[in-house]
Structure formats: C-alpha cells, structure tokens
Amino acid sequence: DGGITQSPKYLFRKEGQNVTLSCEQNLNHDAMYWYRQDPGQGLRLIYYSQIVNDFQKGDIAEGYSVSREKKESFPLTVTSAQKNPTAFYLCASSMPNYGYTFGSGTRLTVV
Amino acid sequence: RKEVEQDPGPFNVPEGATVAFNCTYSNSASQSFFWYRQDCRKEPKLLMSVYSSGNEDGRFTAQLNRASQYISLLIRDSKLSDSATYLCVGEHMRFGAGTRLTVKP
C-alpha cells in the first residue's frame, strides 16, 4: 500500500545535539512538507519541497534544515540552533488538488 | 493576516446535534480547500475536499463561499466518534489552527 513513513516514532535529543527525522513516501508525489505541532496548537510549516533538489523555507525554518535528493525522501534535521525543539513533527506529501497525505509523525523530546 | 483562520471553538454539542465550522481565507485566488480531522496525538486525515459546487458525504457537507472568502463544514446528527479537532487548509500549505469538537452523550 502507498503511504508516508516517518521514523522514528519517538526521539529524544540531548541539549546541543543535531537529530534527523526520516520521511519516505511511495505515493509518487512531487511535493513534500514538514510541519511542527505544539500541544494544543495548529500545524506550522517548517520547510517544503515541490520538486527534487529544490526546497523552500516555511514560516518557522530557523534551526532546521532539509534535503531533497530523491523524490521519495525528505529528511528534516533539527539542529542545535533550534532552542525549543520539543514538539510533534509531521511530514506530508501532495499532488495538486488532491490534498495532503500525512505520515504518523515523530515526537521529539529534549532531555 | 494569516492565510486561513478558523472559529476558535471549542464546540461542545450533544449527540444528534448539527454543528457548523467556518474557515476564512485571505488569498482570493485560492482554488482548492480541504477539511481534515485530527484525533488526539495522531496525524491529520483528509475528511473532505471543498468544491465551488459544494461537497456532501453522508452526514458531512462542505461549502465554499468565494464572495465572502470562507469555507464551511456542516456535521449533521453528530456522533460521539465525531469528537476531534477539525482543520482547514488551502493550496498554499497553511493550515488553520483547528476547531475542537466534543460530542457528548
């Protein structure tokens, strides 16, 4: 079955450490996205990519980095510059006019 | 101004009630809109697309009002299982903050 796979489901980061969240899709979608969700809040756009080898900053890109070397993959790195990274991270992909398909998310906690 | 804004909620309704949510959007050129449902600690899931002609799926109806730049979601005969947060989004990737619905026995 086609879908989006995010891993790991839970991730713990020490202060000052970089961590990478994985997102893989086999839906053949061109566009992929990363969102952050804090408790009781909506989704905020971190980065998006509409085509391989190209990506754009969203509304809260500071402290994050991404790459899009393959159509299927859009990993997100949370760098030490992100001072408050504890959140629920959601990856999504889309085709025009068909809405967004989400992975099951990664819960990141700073310890 | 945010691209999409939603009724803040929360909405607490009895089973069987009819409830409606609105979502306003700022970009008059936007063509595509969607309603999503998000359960606690889960990912959002597509509930309905919103078309100019409206869209109905069982107890759910979505409408688009271009003149006033809002979309709506109507839920008839609410069930306990409808309790969730409902999110709207347009084609510009920005989601509304969500409206929380609790359906009570």
Coordinates of C-alpha atoms in Angstrom, one line a residue, chain A residues 10 33 35 37 41-43 45 48 50 57-59 88 90 97-105 107, chain B residues 31-32 34 36 38 40-46 49 51 87 89-98:
Chain A
Y10 CA 9.7 8.8 19.4
Y33 CA 6.3 19.2 3.6
Y35 CA 5.2 20.7 9.9
Q37 CA 2.7 20.9 16.1
Q41 CA -1.8 24.2 18.7
G42 CA -2.2 24.1 14.9
L43 CA 0.4 23.0 12.3
L45 CA 5.1 24.9 8.2
Y48 CA 8.5 22.4 1.8
Q50 CA 7.8 21.0 -4.7
K57 CA 11.6 27.8 3.9
G58 CA 8.3 27.9 5.5
D59 CA 7.2 30.0 8.4
F88 CA 5.3 16.7 17.3
L90 CA 4.6 15.8 10.8
N97 CA -5.8 19.4 -6.0
Y98 CA -5.7 16.2 -4.0
G99 CA -4.9 17.4 -0.6
Y100 CA -2.1 16.4 1.8
T101 CA -1.2 12.9 3.0
F102 CA 0.5 12.7 6.3
G103 CA 2.9 10.3 8.0
S104 CA 2.1 9.2 11.5
G105 CA 4.6 11.7 13.0
R107 CA 7.5 13.0 18.8
Chain B
Q31 CA -8.8 27.4 -5.7
S32 CA -8.5 24.3 -3.6
F34 CA -9.7 20.7 2.3
Y36 CA -9.0 17.5 7.8
Q38 CA -7.2 15.2 13.7
C40 CA -5.6 13.4 19.8
R41 CA -1.9 12.6 19.3
K42 CA -2.5 11.4 15.7
E43 CA -1.8 12.8 12.3
P44 CA -4.5 14.8 10.4
K45 CA -6.5 12.8 8.0
L46 CA -8.4 14.1 5.0
S49 CA -12.3 18.3 -0.4
Y51 CA -15.5 22.5 -4.3
L87 CA -8.6 21.7 10.4
V89 CA -6.2 24.2 4.6
G90 CA -5.9 25.7 1.2
E91 CA -3.5 25.0 -1.6
H92 CA -0.9 27.3 0.0
M93 CA 0.1 24.7 2.6
R94 CA -1.0 26.8 5.7
F95 CA -3.4 25.1 8.0
G96 CA -5.9 26.8 10.2
A97 CA -5.3 26.4 14.0
G98 CA -8.1 23.9 14.2

